[in-house]
PDB file of C-alpha atoms in Angstrom:
ATOM      1  CA  LEU A   1       6.717 -29.411 -60.874  1.00 78.00           C
ATOM      2  CA  ARG A   2       7.028 -32.897 -58.677  1.00 86.00           C
ATOM      3  CA  VAL A   3      10.427 -31.276 -57.467  1.00 88.00           C
ATOM      4  CA  LEU A   4       9.205 -28.006 -56.393  1.00 87.00           C
ATOM      5  CA  MET A   5       6.429 -29.333 -54.427  1.00 88.00           C
ATOM      6  CA  ASP A   6       8.649 -31.470 -52.551  1.00 88.00           C
ATOM      7  CA  THR A   7      11.102 -28.775 -51.869  1.00 90.00           C
ATOM      8  CA  LEU A   8       7.764 -26.524 -50.847  1.00 88.00           C
ATOM      9  CA  VAL A   9       6.757 -29.568 -48.432  1.00 89.00           C
ATOM     10  CA  LYS A  10      10.871 -29.970 -46.956  1.00 90.00           C
ATOM     11  CA  LEU A  11      10.567 -26.211 -46.482  1.00 90.00           C
ATOM     12  CA  ALA A  12       7.145 -26.047 -44.643  1.00 89.00           C
ATOM     13  CA  THR A  13       8.241 -29.097 -42.312  1.00 91.00           C
ATOM     14  CA  ILE A  14      11.615 -26.653 -41.504  1.00 90.00           C
ATOM     15  CA  ILE A  15       9.648 -23.704 -40.981  1.00 92.00           C
ATOM     16  CA  SER A  16       6.351 -24.717 -39.841  1.00 91.00           C
ATOM     17  CA  PRO A  17       7.688 -25.946 -36.227  1.00 90.00           C
ATOM     18  CA  LEU A  18       9.966 -22.419 -35.837  1.00 90.00           C
ATOM     19  CA  VAL A  19       6.640 -20.681 -36.414  1.00 92.00           C
ATOM     20  CA  SER A  20       5.007 -22.775 -33.900  1.00 92.00           C
ATOM     21  CA  ALA A  21       7.572 -21.814 -31.284  1.00 92.00           C
ATOM     22  CA  GLY A  22       7.353 -18.306 -32.458  1.00 93.00           C
ATOM     23  CA  VAL A  23       3.444 -18.120 -31.618  1.00 94.00           C
ATOM     24  CA  ALA A  24       4.312 -19.948 -28.694  1.00 94.00           C
ATOM     25  CA  ILE A  25       6.904 -17.247 -27.109  1.00 95.00           C
ATOM     26  CA  TRP A  26       4.708 -14.273 -28.072  1.00 94.00           C
ATOM     27  CA  ALA A  27       1.440 -16.085 -26.105  1.00 94.00           C
ATOM     28  CA  ILE A  28       3.911 -16.846 -23.228  1.00 95.00           C
ATOM     29  CA  LEU A  29       5.118 -13.163 -23.348  1.00 94.00           C
ATOM     30  CA  VAL A  30       1.524 -11.739 -23.493  1.00 94.00           C
ATOM     31  CA  ALA A  31       0.178 -13.952 -20.890  1.00 94.00           C
ATOM     32  CA  LYS A  32       3.209 -12.902 -18.602  1.00 94.00           C
ATOM     33  CA  THR A  33       2.704  -9.281 -19.512  1.00 92.00           C
ATOM     34  CA  THR A  34      -1.455  -9.866 -18.679  1.00 93.00           C
ATOM     35  CA  ILE A  35      -0.221 -11.375 -15.300  1.00 93.00           C
ATOM     36  CA  SER A  36       2.076  -8.501 -14.213  1.00 88.00           C
ATOM     37  CA  GLU A  37      -0.635  -5.909 -15.147  1.00 87.00           C
ATOM     38  CA  SER A  38      -3.321  -8.187 -13.262  1.00 89.00           C
ATOM     39  CA  LYS A  39      -0.813  -7.797 -10.305  1.00 85.00           C
ATOM     40  CA  GLU A  40      -0.282  -4.491 -10.434  1.00 82.00           C
ATOM     41  CA  ILE A  41      -3.753  -3.478 -10.484  1.00 85.00           C
ATOM     42  CA  ALA A  42      -4.596  -5.432  -7.683  1.00 86.00           C
ATOM     43  CA  LYS A  43      -2.187  -4.095  -5.613  1.00 84.00           C
ATOM     44  CA  LYS A  44      -3.140  -0.631  -6.341  1.00 85.00           C
ATOM     45  CA  THR A  45      -7.163  -1.796  -5.587  1.00 89.00           C
ATOM     46  CA  ILE A  46      -5.965  -2.749  -1.961  1.00 90.00           C
ATOM     47  CA  ALA A  47      -4.118   0.122  -1.490  1.00 89.00           C
ATOM     48  CA  ASP A  48      -6.947   2.401  -2.648  1.00 91.00           C
ATOM     49  CA  THR A  49      -9.041   0.241  -0.440  1.00 94.00           C
ATOM     50  CA  ALA A  50      -7.305   0.821   2.474  1.00 94.00           C
ATOM     51  CA  TYR A  51      -7.178   4.510   1.777  1.00 95.00           C
ATOM     52  CA  GLN A  52     -10.571   4.753   1.468  1.00 97.00           C
ATOM     53  CA  ALA A  53     -10.984   2.462   5.064  1.00 97.00           C
ATOM     54  CA  TYR A  54      -8.823   5.392   6.545  1.00 96.00           C
ATOM     55  CA  LEU A  55     -10.732   8.321   5.161  1.00 96.00           C
ATOM     56  CA  GLN A  56     -13.748   6.731   6.348  1.00 97.00           C
ATOM     57  CA  LEU A  57     -12.227   6.463  10.072  1.00 97.00           C
ATOM     58  CA  ALA A  58     -11.616   9.941   9.699  1.00 96.00           C
ATOM     59  CA  MET A  59     -14.908  10.809   8.703  1.00 96.00           C
ATOM     60  CA  GLU A  60     -16.430   8.851  11.575  1.00 96.00           C
ATOM     61  CA  TYR A  61     -14.143  10.511  13.967  1.00 96.00           C
ATOM     62  CA  PRO A  62     -13.367  13.842  12.650  1.00 96.00           C
ATOM     63  CA  GLN A  63     -12.133  14.676  16.069  1.00 95.00           C
ATOM     64  CA  PHE A  64      -8.907  12.429  16.123  1.00 97.00           C
ATOM     65  CA  SER A  65      -8.125  13.014  12.415  1.00 95.00           C
ATOM     66  CA  LYS A  66      -5.616  16.164  13.028  1.00 94.00           C
ATOM     67  CA  GLY A  67      -4.408  14.596  16.487  1.00 94.00           C
ATOM     68  CA  TYR A  68      -6.177  14.749  20.050  1.00 93.00           C
ATOM     69  CA  SER A  69      -4.219  15.944  23.345  1.00 87.00           C
ATOM     70  CA  ALA A  70      -5.508  14.178  26.779  1.00 83.00           C
ATOM     71  CA  ASP A  71      -7.219  16.637  28.813  1.00 77.00           C
ATOM     72  CA  CYS A  72      -4.899  17.345  31.620  1.00 76.00           C
ATOM     73  CA  ARG A  73      -7.958  17.774  34.247  1.00 76.00           C
ATOM     74  CA  GLN A  74      -8.614  14.714  34.042  1.00 75.00           C
ATOM     75  CA  GLU A  75      -6.698  11.837  35.741  1.00 80.00           C
ATOM     76  CA  ARG A  76      -7.811   9.452  32.515  1.00 84.00           C
ATOM     77  CA  ASP A  77      -9.220  10.992  29.592  1.00 86.00           C
ATOM     78  CA  PRO A  78     -11.508   8.283  28.283  1.00 88.00           C
ATOM     79  CA  MET A  79     -11.126  10.249  24.861  1.00 91.00           C
ATOM     80  CA  TYR A  80      -7.611   9.644  24.665  1.00 91.00           C
ATOM     81  CA  ASP A  81      -7.792   5.783  24.966  1.00 90.00           C
ATOM     82  CA  GLN A  82     -10.427   5.828  21.983  1.00 94.00           C
ATOM     83  CA  TYR A  83      -8.260   8.211  20.137  1.00 95.00           C
ATOM     84  CA  VAL A  84      -5.406   5.583  20.752  1.00 93.00           C
ATOM     85  CA  TRP A  85      -7.223   3.226  19.228  1.00 95.00           C
ATOM     86  CA  TYR A  86      -7.850   5.422  16.115  1.00 97.00           C
ATOM     87  CA  VAL A  87      -4.277   5.684  15.667  1.00 96.00           C
ATOM     88  CA  ALA A  88      -3.835   2.055  15.649  1.00 94.00           C
ATOM     89  CA  ARG A  89      -6.378   1.583  12.931  1.00 96.00           C
ATOM     90  CA  MET A  90      -5.169   4.405  10.817  1.00 97.00           C
ATOM     91  CA  ILE A  91      -1.533   2.777  11.068  1.00 95.00           C
ATOM     92  CA  PHE A  92      -3.051  -1.097  10.217  1.00 95.00           C
ATOM     93  CA  CYS A  93      -4.624   1.099   7.285  1.00 96.00           C
ATOM     94  CA  PHE A  94      -1.413   2.448   6.029  1.00 95.00           C
ATOM     95  CA  GLU A  95       0.539  -0.596   6.498  1.00 93.00           C
ATOM     96  CA  LYS A  96      -1.604  -2.329   4.111  1.00 92.00           C
ATOM     97  CA  ILE A  97      -1.048   0.492   1.418  1.00 92.00           C
ATOM     98  CA  ILE A  98       2.897  -0.129   2.187  1.00 89.00           C
ATOM     99  CA  GLU A  99       2.967  -3.833   2.030  1.00 87.00           C
ATOM    100  CA  VAL A 100       1.645  -3.610  -1.446  1.00 85.00           C
ATOM    101  CA  GLU A 101       3.600  -0.519  -2.540  1.00 77.00           C
ATOM    102  CA  VAL A 102       6.803  -1.969  -2.182  1.00 66.00           C
ATOM    103  CA  ASN A 103       9.206   0.668  -0.102  1.00 52.00           C
ATOM    104  CA  LEU A 104       6.894   3.291  -1.280  1.00 53.00           C
ATOM    105  CA  LYS A 105       8.462   3.472  -4.794  1.00 63.00           C
ATOM    106  CA  ASP A 106       5.179   5.674  -5.476  1.00 67.00           C
ATOM    107  CA  SER A 107       6.551   8.961  -3.683  1.00 74.00           C
ATOM    108  CA  SER A 108       2.893  10.518  -3.638  1.00 84.00           C
ATOM    109  CA  TRP A 109       1.849   7.443  -1.295  1.00 86.00           C
ATOM    110  CA  ALA A 110       4.636   8.455   1.181  1.00 84.00           C
ATOM    111  CA  ASN A 111       3.830  11.948   1.379  1.00 88.00           C
ATOM    112  CA  THR A 112       0.401  11.188   1.740  1.00 91.00           C
ATOM    113  CA  LEU A 113       0.696   9.051   4.300  1.00 92.00           C
ATOM    114  CA  GLU A 114       3.620  10.912   6.261  1.00 91.00           C
ATOM    115  CA  LYS A 115       1.211  14.199   5.833  1.00 93.00           C
ATOM    116  CA  HIS A 116      -1.133  12.067   7.672  1.00 95.00           C
ATOM    117  CA  LEU A 117       0.827  11.135  10.347  1.00 94.00           C
ATOM    118  CA  LYS A 118       2.259  14.327  11.273  1.00 94.00           C
ATOM    119  CA  PHE A 119      -1.327  15.272  12.418  1.00 95.00           C
ATOM    120  CA  HIS A 120      -0.464  12.977  15.147  1.00 95.00           C
ATOM    121  CA  SER A 121       3.235  13.917  15.789  1.00 92.00           C
ATOM    122  CA  GLU A 122       2.494  14.680  19.289  1.00 91.00           C
ATOM    123  CA  HIS A 123       1.141  11.387  20.331  1.00 91.00           C
ATOM    124  CA  PHE A 124       4.383   9.426  18.725  1.00 90.00           C
ATOM    125  CA  LYS A 125       6.568  11.720  20.329  1.00 88.00           C
ATOM    126  CA  LYS A 126       5.124  10.692  23.924  1.00 85.00           C
ATOM    127  CA  THR A 127       4.859   6.650  22.770  1.00 86.00           C
ATOM    128  CA  SER A 128       7.375   4.701  22.513  1.00 85.00           C
ATOM    129  CA  VAL A 129       6.031   2.914  19.166  1.00 84.00           C
ATOM    130  CA  VAL A 130       9.664   3.566  17.445  1.00 85.00           C
ATOM    131  CA  GLU A 131      11.873   2.785  20.014  1.00 87.00           C
ATOM    132  CA  GLU A 132       9.593  -0.380  20.764  1.00 88.00           C
ATOM    133  CA  ALA A 133       9.383  -1.270  16.731  1.00 87.00           C
ATOM    134  CA  LEU A 134       5.739  -1.676  17.204  1.00 87.00           C
ATOM    135  CA  TYR A 135       4.958  -1.425  13.456  1.00 89.00           C
ATOM    136  CA  ILE A 136       6.650  -2.533  10.146  1.00 90.00           C
ATOM    137  CA  PRO A 137      10.068  -0.744   8.954  1.00 90.00           C
ATOM    138  CA  PRO A 138       8.442   1.509   6.486  1.00 88.00           C
ATOM    139  CA  ILE A 139       6.066   2.747   8.996  1.00 90.00           C
ATOM    140  CA  LEU A 140       8.674   3.399  11.416  1.00 91.00           C
ATOM    141  CA  ASP A 141      10.281   5.617   8.982  1.00 91.00           C
ATOM    142  CA  LEU A 142       7.244   7.841   8.449  1.00 90.00           C
ATOM    143  CA  ILE A 143       6.286   8.192  11.941  1.00 91.00           C
ATOM    144  CA  LYS A 144      10.128   9.333  12.769  1.00 90.00           C
ATOM    145  CA  CYS A 145      10.085  11.851   9.468  1.00 87.00           C
ATOM    146  CA  ALA A 146       6.401  12.939  11.235  1.00 85.00           C
ATOM    147  CA  ALA A 147       7.531  13.255  14.508  1.00 81.00           C
ATOM    148  CA  LYS A 148      10.216  15.711  13.661  1.00 79.00           C
TER     149      LYS A 148
END
């Protein structure tokens, strides 16, 4: 009986560190997965918040939400000046979405942003935002597609 007990103690001494190591590895994997999922949730929240800010902007200025053409009868159209700032704020919101959506791997974001940019294609055609590279490359690519 004593030999059996000694054998069990030796076996437990060998197995215990292995079990502890297995539990530690499992805990690290769970923590890593949880952190990764938390980052994804945070990114989605940032993108959703930025899009919500854009929608709020569109509701505040519905006259600009589908584009705006300057009044040719006036030498300077103050509404067009306001529209230019609307577009700048819109693009700022879109840049926030793109920054967290890493090259727009979710095509629904790319499609949504391009659709809204198309409303402003006339504005983009007469400005030099693409040539001057005033925005991040993914936005410029979407503007190019929208201005076609």
